[in-house]
């Protein structure tokens, strides 16, 4: 499903599907680190996003005495993707998503189980264990993971609805550090592949899409920009440009120059 498509096979919207749900925007944005929910909502709109991630343990979705995310980022406008940010064990992650399903009826979720607070790299053993438990309970699970093609295959075999390898550590803004592994994951996967974490600016998002990823998930790159709404708009165009370039098929790389105009027939 991740091979380049011919121009004839691309719909005007060039949609993608995860767990039976179809979307046209390939940019997923977060709901953390913004100065307020109003800015968050404006950025999500500017990004053209259809899915927003929600850190169930950190964002207010249930206490009416405090500002509620839903009053700004409207659930009838965006698909909420509850995630397990801040969980360091499989048990914590599973419990968090059970609570999310009880609170909002959400069954399309994002799983992340972190190894340590300094790097926020995923603990892949715990991630795989938690994934199996969640799939058995009927969740459709999009999984944050290392950029390891072997573990990506194991996650897919265990029932992951989407594979979400990191481009770089969460919140680092370093951009995609291992393009080869991301491409290997894309080529092998039969479910959507989205870069999750590490994007810092628009060119990083474009690179991910040029590698053939189905989408990009980001939070800090937008929320910590000096102008989050403008950066969100830039990211929207970056994702579109990268996708278009991927579908177009880039020129071959050459060691030596190749003239743009023919040399034959010159005076």
PDB file of C-alpha atoms in Angstrom:
ATOM      1  CA  UNK A   1       0.000   0.000   0.000  1.00  0.00           C
ATOM      2  CA  UNK A   2       2.994   2.263   0.345  1.00  0.00           C
ATOM      3  CA  UNK A   3       4.376   1.928  -3.180  1.00  0.00           C
ATOM      4  CA  UNK A   4       4.200   5.023  -5.441  1.00  0.00           C
ATOM      5  CA  UNK A   5       0.827   5.452  -7.115  1.00  0.00           C
ATOM      6  CA  UNK A   6       0.292   6.314 -10.754  1.00  0.00           C
ATOM      7  CA  UNK A   7      -1.276   9.686 -11.508  1.00  0.00           C
ATOM      8  CA  UNK A   8      -4.397   7.921 -12.763  1.00  0.00           C
ATOM      9  CA  UNK A   9      -4.898   6.096  -9.463  1.00  0.00           C
ATOM     10  CA  UNK A  10      -4.698   9.148  -7.201  1.00  0.00           C
ATOM     11  CA  UNK A  11      -8.018  10.603  -6.131  1.00  0.00           C
ATOM     12  CA  UNK A  12      -8.290  14.410  -5.923  1.00  0.00           C
ATOM     13  CA  UNK A  13      -8.135  14.095  -2.136  1.00  0.00           C
ATOM     14  CA  UNK A  14      -5.475  11.341  -2.146  1.00  0.00           C
ATOM     15  CA  UNK A  15      -6.946   9.890   1.025  1.00  0.00           C
ATOM     16  CA  UNK A  16      -5.502   7.346   3.427  1.00  0.00           C
ATOM     17  CA  UNK A  17      -7.222   4.845   5.697  1.00  0.00           C
ATOM     18  CA  UNK A  18      -6.488   3.543   9.172  1.00  0.00           C
ATOM     19  CA  UNK A  19      -8.658   1.014  10.997  1.00  0.00           C
ATOM     20  CA  UNK A  20     -11.403   1.475   8.417  1.00  0.00           C
ATOM     21  CA  UNK A  21     -11.513   5.275   8.800  1.00  0.00           C
ATOM     22  CA  UNK A  22     -10.548   7.444   5.851  1.00  0.00           C
ATOM     23  CA  UNK A  23      -8.864  10.847   6.059  1.00  0.00           C
ATOM     24  CA  UNK A  24      -7.655  13.375   3.514  1.00  0.00           C
ATOM     25  CA  UNK A  25      -5.234  15.320   5.721  1.00  0.00           C
ATOM     26  CA  UNK A  26      -1.935  13.542   6.266  1.00  0.00           C
ATOM     27  CA  UNK A  27      -0.890  15.841   9.096  1.00  0.00           C
ATOM     28  CA  UNK A  28      -1.798  14.885  12.672  1.00  0.00           C
ATOM     29  CA  UNK A  29      -1.197  17.480  15.377  1.00  0.00           C
ATOM     30  CA  UNK A  30      -0.964  17.315  19.147  1.00  0.00           C
ATOM     31  CA  UNK A  31      -2.771  19.157  21.926  1.00  0.00           C
ATOM     32  CA  UNK A  32       0.055  19.847  24.351  1.00  0.00           C
ATOM     33  CA  UNK A  33       2.496  22.658  25.156  1.00  0.00           C
ATOM     34  CA  UNK A  34       0.338  25.432  23.701  1.00  0.00           C
ATOM     35  CA  UNK A  35      -0.108  28.597  25.747  1.00  0.00           C
ATOM     36  CA  UNK A  36      -3.854  27.984  25.729  1.00  0.00           C
ATOM     37  CA  UNK A  37      -6.529  25.853  24.083  1.00  0.00           C
ATOM     38  CA  UNK A  38      -7.582  28.701  21.782  1.00  0.00           C
ATOM     39  CA  UNK A  39      -4.130  28.815  20.184  1.00  0.00           C
ATOM     40  CA  UNK A  40      -4.160  25.039  19.948  1.00  0.00           C
ATOM     41  CA  UNK A  41      -7.484  25.121  18.120  1.00  0.00           C
ATOM     42  CA  UNK A  42      -6.349  27.860  15.729  1.00  0.00           C
ATOM     43  CA  UNK A  43      -3.183  25.909  14.910  1.00  0.00           C
ATOM     44  CA  UNK A  44      -5.102  22.683  14.287  1.00  0.00           C
ATOM     45  CA  UNK A  45      -7.391  24.534  11.882  1.00  0.00           C
ATOM     46  CA  UNK A  46      -4.446  26.179  10.102  1.00  0.00           C
ATOM     47  CA  UNK A  47      -2.784  22.784   9.734  1.00  0.00           C
ATOM     48  CA  UNK A  48      -5.879  21.407   8.044  1.00  0.00           C
ATOM     49  CA  UNK A  49      -5.688  18.489  10.469  1.00  0.00           C
ATOM     50  CA  UNK A  50      -8.493  15.982  10.857  1.00  0.00           C
ATOM     51  CA  UNK A  51      -6.914  14.040  13.738  1.00  0.00           C
ATOM     52  CA  UNK A  52      -5.564  15.473  16.993  1.00  0.00           C
ATOM     53  CA  UNK A  53      -3.700  13.477  19.602  1.00  0.00           C
ATOM     54  CA  UNK A  54      -4.823  13.853  23.200  1.00  0.00           C
ATOM     55  CA  UNK A  55      -2.563  12.968  26.113  1.00  0.00           C
ATOM     56  CA  UNK A  56      -5.242  11.537  28.389  1.00  0.00           C
ATOM     57  CA  UNK A  57      -3.104  11.977  31.510  1.00  0.00           C
ATOM     58  CA  UNK A  58      -2.178  15.606  30.804  1.00  0.00           C
ATOM     59  CA  UNK A  59      -5.036  17.333  28.973  1.00  0.00           C
ATOM     60  CA  UNK A  60      -8.303  18.240  30.674  1.00  0.00           C
ATOM     61  CA  UNK A  61     -11.140  16.348  29.033  1.00  0.00           C
ATOM     62  CA  UNK A  62     -13.350  15.715  32.065  1.00  0.00           C
ATOM     63  CA  UNK A  63     -13.169  18.497  34.703  1.00  0.00           C
ATOM     64  CA  UNK A  64     -15.819  21.131  33.848  1.00  0.00           C
ATOM     65  CA  UNK A  65     -14.489  23.483  36.539  1.00  0.00           C
ATOM     66  CA  UNK A  66     -11.390  24.052  34.350  1.00  0.00           C
ATOM     67  CA  UNK A  67     -11.067  24.926  30.650  1.00  0.00           C
ATOM     68  CA  UNK A  68     -11.924  21.853  28.609  1.00  0.00           C
ATOM     69  CA  UNK A  69     -10.083  20.919  25.442  1.00  0.00           C
ATOM     70  CA  UNK A  70     -13.393  19.975  23.797  1.00  0.00           C
ATOM     71  CA  UNK A  71     -14.692  23.533  24.139  1.00  0.00           C
ATOM     72  CA  UNK A  72     -11.986  24.699  21.724  1.00  0.00           C
ATOM     73  CA  UNK A  73     -10.803  21.713  19.702  1.00  0.00           C
ATOM     74  CA  UNK A  74     -14.266  20.454  18.833  1.00  0.00           C
ATOM     75  CA  UNK A  75     -14.819  16.674  18.757  1.00  0.00           C
ATOM     76  CA  UNK A  76     -17.309  17.097  15.911  1.00  0.00           C
ATOM     77  CA  UNK A  77     -14.587  18.784  13.840  1.00  0.00           C
ATOM     78  CA  UNK A  78     -11.581  16.610  14.761  1.00  0.00           C
ATOM     79  CA  UNK A  79     -11.077  12.914  15.400  1.00  0.00           C
ATOM     80  CA  UNK A  80      -9.589  12.551  18.860  1.00  0.00           C
ATOM     81  CA  UNK A  81      -6.700  10.103  19.117  1.00  0.00           C
ATOM     82  CA  UNK A  82      -6.104   9.398  22.816  1.00  0.00           C
ATOM     83  CA  UNK A  83      -2.486   8.562  23.575  1.00  0.00           C
ATOM     84  CA  UNK A  84      -0.506   7.216  26.482  1.00  0.00           C
ATOM     85  CA  UNK A  85       2.103   9.968  26.783  1.00  0.00           C
ATOM     86  CA  UNK A  86       3.916   9.693  30.095  1.00  0.00           C
ATOM     87  CA  UNK A  87       3.415   5.946  30.499  1.00  0.00           C
ATOM     88  CA  UNK A  88       6.494   3.870  31.299  1.00  0.00           C
ATOM     89  CA  UNK A  89       4.905   0.432  31.689  1.00  0.00           C
ATOM     90  CA  UNK A  90       2.503  -1.605  29.629  1.00  0.00           C
ATOM     91  CA  UNK A  91       0.059  -1.742  32.546  1.00  0.00           C
ATOM     92  CA  UNK A  92      -0.048   2.063  32.786  1.00  0.00           C
ATOM     93  CA  UNK A  93      -0.658   2.392  29.062  1.00  0.00           C
ATOM     94  CA  UNK A  94      -3.447  -0.190  28.948  1.00  0.00           C
ATOM     95  CA  UNK A  95      -5.152   1.292  32.005  1.00  0.00           C
ATOM     96  CA  UNK A  96      -4.960   4.795  30.523  1.00  0.00           C
ATOM     97  CA  UNK A  97      -6.603   3.748  27.261  1.00  0.00           C
ATOM     98  CA  UNK A  98      -9.307   1.797  29.066  1.00  0.00           C
ATOM     99  CA  UNK A  99     -10.151   5.008  30.944  1.00  0.00           C
ATOM    100  CA  UNK A 100     -10.144   6.951  27.671  1.00  0.00           C
ATOM    101  CA  UNK A 101     -12.616   4.527  26.141  1.00  0.00           C
ATOM    102  CA  UNK A 102     -14.871   4.827  29.170  1.00  0.00           C
ATOM    103  CA  UNK A 103     -14.655   8.630  29.131  1.00  0.00           C
ATOM    104  CA  UNK A 104     -15.152   9.288  25.443  1.00  0.00           C
ATOM    105  CA  UNK A 105     -15.926   5.992  23.747  1.00  0.00           C
ATOM    106  CA  UNK A 106     -12.650   6.146  21.832  1.00  0.00           C
ATOM    107  CA  UNK A 107     -11.290   2.897  20.417  1.00  0.00           C
ATOM    108  CA  UNK A 108      -8.855   4.305  17.836  1.00  0.00           C
ATOM    109  CA  UNK A 109      -5.870   5.086  20.054  1.00  0.00           C
ATOM    110  CA  UNK A 110      -2.159   5.792  20.006  1.00  0.00           C
ATOM    111  CA  UNK A 111       0.103   3.639  22.149  1.00  0.00           C
ATOM    112  CA  UNK A 112       3.445   4.796  23.464  1.00  0.00           C
ATOM    113  CA  UNK A 113       5.363   3.145  26.287  1.00  0.00           C
ATOM    114  CA  UNK A 114       8.504   5.078  27.158  1.00  0.00           C
ATOM    115  CA  UNK A 115      11.802   3.684  28.399  1.00  0.00           C
ATOM    116  CA  UNK A 116      13.224   6.644  30.347  1.00  0.00           C
ATOM    117  CA  UNK A 117      12.404  10.330  30.951  1.00  0.00           C
ATOM    118  CA  UNK A 118      15.638  11.660  29.425  1.00  0.00           C
ATOM    119  CA  UNK A 119      15.369  10.263  25.903  1.00  0.00           C
ATOM    120  CA  UNK A 120      11.659   9.314  25.824  1.00  0.00           C
ATOM    121  CA  UNK A 121      12.620   6.469  23.528  1.00  0.00           C
ATOM    122  CA  UNK A 122      10.027   3.716  23.320  1.00  0.00           C
ATOM    123  CA  UNK A 123      10.471   0.572  25.362  1.00  0.00           C
ATOM    124  CA  UNK A 124       9.744  -1.839  22.543  1.00  0.00           C
ATOM    125  CA  UNK A 125       9.281  -4.959  24.668  1.00  0.00           C
ATOM    126  CA  UNK A 126       6.671  -3.223  26.805  1.00  0.00           C
ATOM    127  CA  UNK A 127       5.114  -1.617  23.728  1.00  0.00           C
ATOM    128  CA  UNK A 128       4.650  -4.950  21.984  1.00  0.00           C
ATOM    129  CA  UNK A 129       3.229  -6.540  25.147  1.00  0.00           C
ATOM    130  CA  UNK A 130       0.758  -3.687  25.664  1.00  0.00           C
ATOM    131  CA  UNK A 131      -0.245  -3.755  21.996  1.00  0.00           C
ATOM    132  CA  UNK A 132      -1.243  -7.406  22.215  1.00  0.00           C
ATOM    133  CA  UNK A 133      -3.389  -6.731  25.294  1.00  0.00           C
ATOM    134  CA  UNK A 134      -5.120  -3.758  23.642  1.00  0.00           C
ATOM    135  CA  UNK A 135      -5.794  -5.579  20.375  1.00  0.00           C
ATOM    136  CA  UNK A 136      -7.340  -8.437  22.367  1.00  0.00           C
ATOM    137  CA  UNK A 137      -9.682  -5.889  23.973  1.00  0.00           C
ATOM    138  CA  UNK A 138     -10.852  -4.533  20.613  1.00  0.00           C
ATOM    139  CA  UNK A 139      -8.789  -1.351  20.363  1.00  0.00           C
ATOM    140  CA  UNK A 140      -7.458  -0.148  16.999  1.00  0.00           C
ATOM    141  CA  UNK A 141      -3.903   0.814  17.934  1.00  0.00           C
ATOM    142  CA  UNK A 142      -1.528   3.205  16.205  1.00  0.00           C
ATOM    143  CA  UNK A 143       1.888   2.514  17.729  1.00  0.00           C
ATOM    144  CA  UNK A 144       4.788   4.877  18.475  1.00  0.00           C
ATOM    145  CA  UNK A 145       7.976   2.868  18.014  1.00  0.00           C
ATOM    146  CA  UNK A 146      11.689   2.945  17.323  1.00  0.00           C
ATOM    147  CA  UNK A 147      12.864   3.162  13.714  1.00  0.00           C
ATOM    148  CA  UNK A 148      13.636  -0.557  13.756  1.00  0.00           C
ATOM    149  CA  UNK A 149      12.257  -2.432  10.716  1.00  0.00           C
ATOM    150  CA  UNK A 150      12.284  -5.732  12.627  1.00  0.00           C
ATOM    151  CA  UNK A 151      10.168  -4.428  15.501  1.00  0.00           C
ATOM    152  CA  UNK A 152       7.919  -2.598  13.016  1.00  0.00           C
ATOM    153  CA  UNK A 153       7.163  -5.949  11.396  1.00  0.00           C
ATOM    154  CA  UNK A 154       6.489  -7.546  14.795  1.00  0.00           C
ATOM    155  CA  UNK A 155       4.056  -4.751  15.681  1.00  0.00           C
ATOM    156  CA  UNK A 156       2.188  -5.205  12.426  1.00  0.00           C
ATOM    157  CA  UNK A 157       2.021  -8.963  12.910  1.00  0.00           C
ATOM    158  CA  UNK A 158       0.613  -8.352  16.417  1.00  0.00           C
ATOM    159  CA  UNK A 159      -2.238  -6.312  14.971  1.00  0.00           C
ATOM    160  CA  UNK A 160      -1.096  -2.676  14.948  1.00  0.00           C
ATOM    161  CA  UNK A 161      -3.399  -0.448  12.896  1.00  0.00           C
ATOM    162  CA  UNK A 162      -0.507   1.873  12.017  1.00  0.00           C
ATOM    163  CA  UNK A 163       3.242   1.980  12.593  1.00  0.00           C
ATOM    164  CA  UNK A 164       4.654   5.287  13.871  1.00  0.00           C
ATOM    165  CA  UNK A 165       8.465   5.266  13.966  1.00  0.00           C
ATOM    166  CA  UNK A 166      10.234   8.211  15.549  1.00  0.00           C
ATOM    167  CA  UNK A 167      12.215  10.531  13.332  1.00  0.00           C
ATOM    168  CA  UNK A 168      14.235  11.710  16.344  1.00  0.00           C
ATOM    169  CA  UNK A 169      13.583  11.937  20.111  1.00  0.00           C
ATOM    170  CA  UNK A 170      10.258  13.470  21.144  1.00  0.00           C
ATOM    171  CA  UNK A 171      10.439  17.252  21.279  1.00  0.00           C
ATOM    172  CA  UNK A 172      14.006  17.398  19.946  1.00  0.00           C
ATOM    173  CA  UNK A 173      13.275  19.070  16.612  1.00  0.00           C
ATOM    174  CA  UNK A 174      16.273  17.279  15.096  1.00  0.00           C
ATOM    175  CA  UNK A 175      14.438  16.058  12.018  1.00  0.00           C
ATOM    176  CA  UNK A 176      14.541  12.550  10.571  1.00  0.00           C
ATOM    177  CA  UNK A 177      17.848  10.993  11.585  1.00  0.00           C
ATOM    178  CA  UNK A 178      17.617   7.614   9.861  1.00  0.00           C
ATOM    179  CA  UNK A 179      16.029   7.906   6.451  1.00  0.00           C
ATOM    180  CA  UNK A 180      17.159   4.429   5.422  1.00  0.00           C
ATOM    181  CA  UNK A 181      15.289   2.679   8.241  1.00  0.00           C
ATOM    182  CA  UNK A 182      12.147   4.759   7.734  1.00  0.00           C
ATOM    183  CA  UNK A 183      12.153   3.824   4.067  1.00  0.00           C
ATOM    184  CA  UNK A 184      12.686   0.138   4.872  1.00  0.00           C
ATOM    185  CA  UNK A 185       9.696   0.251   7.239  1.00  0.00           C
ATOM    186  CA  UNK A 186       7.562   1.943   4.572  1.00  0.00           C
ATOM    187  CA  UNK A 187       8.473  -0.614   1.920  1.00  0.00           C
ATOM    188  CA  UNK A 188       7.637  -3.583   4.138  1.00  0.00           C
ATOM    189  CA  UNK A 189       4.466  -2.341   5.858  1.00  0.00           C
ATOM    190  CA  UNK A 190       0.947  -3.222   4.802  1.00  0.00           C
ATOM    191  CA  UNK A 191      -0.547  -0.737   7.280  1.00  0.00           C
ATOM    192  CA  UNK A 192      -0.041   3.052   7.311  1.00  0.00           C
ATOM    193  CA  UNK A 193       3.360   4.367   8.378  1.00  0.00           C
ATOM    194  CA  UNK A 194       3.586   7.822   9.946  1.00  0.00           C
ATOM    195  CA  UNK A 195       6.655   9.615  11.263  1.00  0.00           C
ATOM    196  CA  UNK A 196       6.006  10.427  14.903  1.00  0.00           C
ATOM    197  CA  UNK A 197       8.364  12.694  16.859  1.00  0.00           C
ATOM    198  CA  UNK A 198      11.424  14.731  16.009  1.00  0.00           C
ATOM    199  CA  UNK A 199      10.075  17.044  13.316  1.00  0.00           C
ATOM    200  CA  UNK A 200      11.343  20.593  13.869  1.00  0.00           C
ATOM    201  CA  UNK A 201      10.455  22.544  10.757  1.00  0.00           C
ATOM    202  CA  UNK A 202       8.651  22.256   7.448  1.00  0.00           C
ATOM    203  CA  UNK A 203      11.517  20.639   5.536  1.00  0.00           C
ATOM    204  CA  UNK A 204      11.590  17.760   8.048  1.00  0.00           C
ATOM    205  CA  UNK A 205       7.937  17.012   7.341  1.00  0.00           C
ATOM    206  CA  UNK A 206       8.575  17.118   3.606  1.00  0.00           C
ATOM    207  CA  UNK A 207      11.417  14.605   3.933  1.00  0.00           C
ATOM    208  CA  UNK A 208       9.151  12.177   5.770  1.00  0.00           C
ATOM    209  CA  UNK A 209       6.527  12.378   3.066  1.00  0.00           C
ATOM    210  CA  UNK A 210       9.112  12.055   0.289  1.00  0.00           C
ATOM    211  CA  UNK A 211      10.188   8.778   1.892  1.00  0.00           C
ATOM    212  CA  UNK A 212       6.687   7.473   1.233  1.00  0.00           C
ATOM    213  CA  UNK A 213       5.176   7.797   4.707  1.00  0.00           C
ATOM    214  CA  UNK A 214       1.399   8.015   4.859  1.00  0.00           C
ATOM    215  CA  UNK A 215       1.500  10.943   7.258  1.00  0.00           C
ATOM    216  CA  UNK A 216       3.356  12.958   9.872  1.00  0.00           C
ATOM    217  CA  UNK A 217       2.475  13.490  13.523  1.00  0.00           C
ATOM    218  CA  UNK A 218       3.892  16.509  15.320  1.00  0.00           C
ATOM    219  CA  UNK A 219       3.296  18.664  18.369  1.00  0.00           C
ATOM    220  CA  UNK A 220       6.318  20.609  19.629  1.00  0.00           C
ATOM    221  CA  UNK A 221       7.351  21.824  16.170  1.00  0.00           C
ATOM    222  CA  UNK A 222       4.107  23.798  16.038  1.00  0.00           C
ATOM    223  CA  UNK A 223       3.367  24.558  19.691  1.00  0.00           C
ATOM    224  CA  UNK A 224       6.853  25.926  20.436  1.00  0.00           C
ATOM    225  CA  UNK A 225       7.189  27.952  17.239  1.00  0.00           C
ATOM    226  CA  UNK A 226       7.211  31.716  17.750  1.00  0.00           C
ATOM    227  CA  UNK A 227       4.033  31.842  15.663  1.00  0.00           C
ATOM    228  CA  UNK A 228       2.307  28.461  16.101  1.00  0.00           C
ATOM    229  CA  UNK A 229      -0.557  29.188  13.712  1.00  0.00           C
ATOM    230  CA  UNK A 230       1.777  30.242  10.935  1.00  0.00           C
ATOM    231  CA  UNK A 231       4.002  27.221  11.507  1.00  0.00           C
ATOM    232  CA  UNK A 232       0.944  24.975  11.387  1.00  0.00           C
ATOM    233  CA  UNK A 233       0.096  26.440   7.999  1.00  0.00           C
ATOM    234  CA  UNK A 234       3.683  25.874   6.828  1.00  0.00           C
ATOM    235  CA  UNK A 235       3.512  22.251   7.963  1.00  0.00           C
ATOM    236  CA  UNK A 236       0.295  21.734   6.022  1.00  0.00           C
ATOM    237  CA  UNK A 237       1.977  22.858   2.805  1.00  0.00           C
ATOM    238  CA  UNK A 238       5.139  20.893   3.606  1.00  0.00           C
ATOM    239  CA  UNK A 239       3.238  17.634   3.975  1.00  0.00           C
ATOM    240  CA  UNK A 240       1.337  18.250   0.742  1.00  0.00           C
ATOM    241  CA  UNK A 241       4.542  19.120  -1.130  1.00  0.00           C
ATOM    242  CA  UNK A 242       6.345  16.028   0.138  1.00  0.00           C
ATOM    243  CA  UNK A 243       3.452  13.772  -0.813  1.00  0.00           C
ATOM    244  CA  UNK A 244       3.198  15.298  -4.297  1.00  0.00           C
ATOM    245  CA  UNK A 245       6.955  14.909  -4.828  1.00  0.00           C
ATOM    246  CA  UNK A 246       6.794  11.270  -3.718  1.00  0.00           C
ATOM    247  CA  UNK A 247       3.941  10.494  -6.077  1.00  0.00           C
ATOM    248  CA  UNK A 248       5.639  12.345  -8.925  1.00  0.00           C
ATOM    249  CA  UNK A 249       8.792  10.242  -8.602  1.00  0.00           C
ATOM    250  CA  UNK A 250      12.034  12.140  -8.190  1.00  0.00           C
ATOM    251  CA  UNK A 251      14.736  12.271 -10.860  1.00  0.00           C
ATOM    252  CA  UNK A 252      17.630   9.852 -10.642  1.00  0.00           C
ATOM    253  CA  UNK A 253      20.703  10.927  -8.704  1.00  0.00           C
ATOM    254  CA  UNK A 254      23.806  11.215 -10.890  1.00  0.00           C
ATOM    255  CA  UNK A 255      27.477  11.513 -10.093  1.00  0.00           C
ATOM    256  CA  UNK A 256      28.140  13.913 -12.967  1.00  0.00           C
ATOM    257  CA  UNK A 257      26.286  16.779 -14.611  1.00  0.00           C
ATOM    258  CA  UNK A 258      23.629  16.227 -17.253  1.00  0.00           C
ATOM    259  CA  UNK A 259      22.778  19.300 -19.368  1.00  0.00           C
ATOM    260  CA  UNK A 260      19.259  20.641 -19.228  1.00  0.00           C
ATOM    261  CA  UNK A 261      19.404  21.577 -22.934  1.00  0.00           C
ATOM    262  CA  UNK A 262      20.584  19.291 -25.765  1.00  0.00           C
ATOM    263  CA  UNK A 263      24.132  19.817 -26.995  1.00  0.00           C
ATOM    264  CA  UNK A 264      23.490  18.594 -30.549  1.00  0.00           C
ATOM    265  CA  UNK A 265      22.959  21.189 -33.262  1.00  0.00           C
ATOM    266  CA  UNK A 266      24.716  24.034 -31.482  1.00  0.00           C
ATOM    267  CA  UNK A 267      26.319  26.760 -33.589  1.00  0.00           C
TER     268      UNK A 267
END
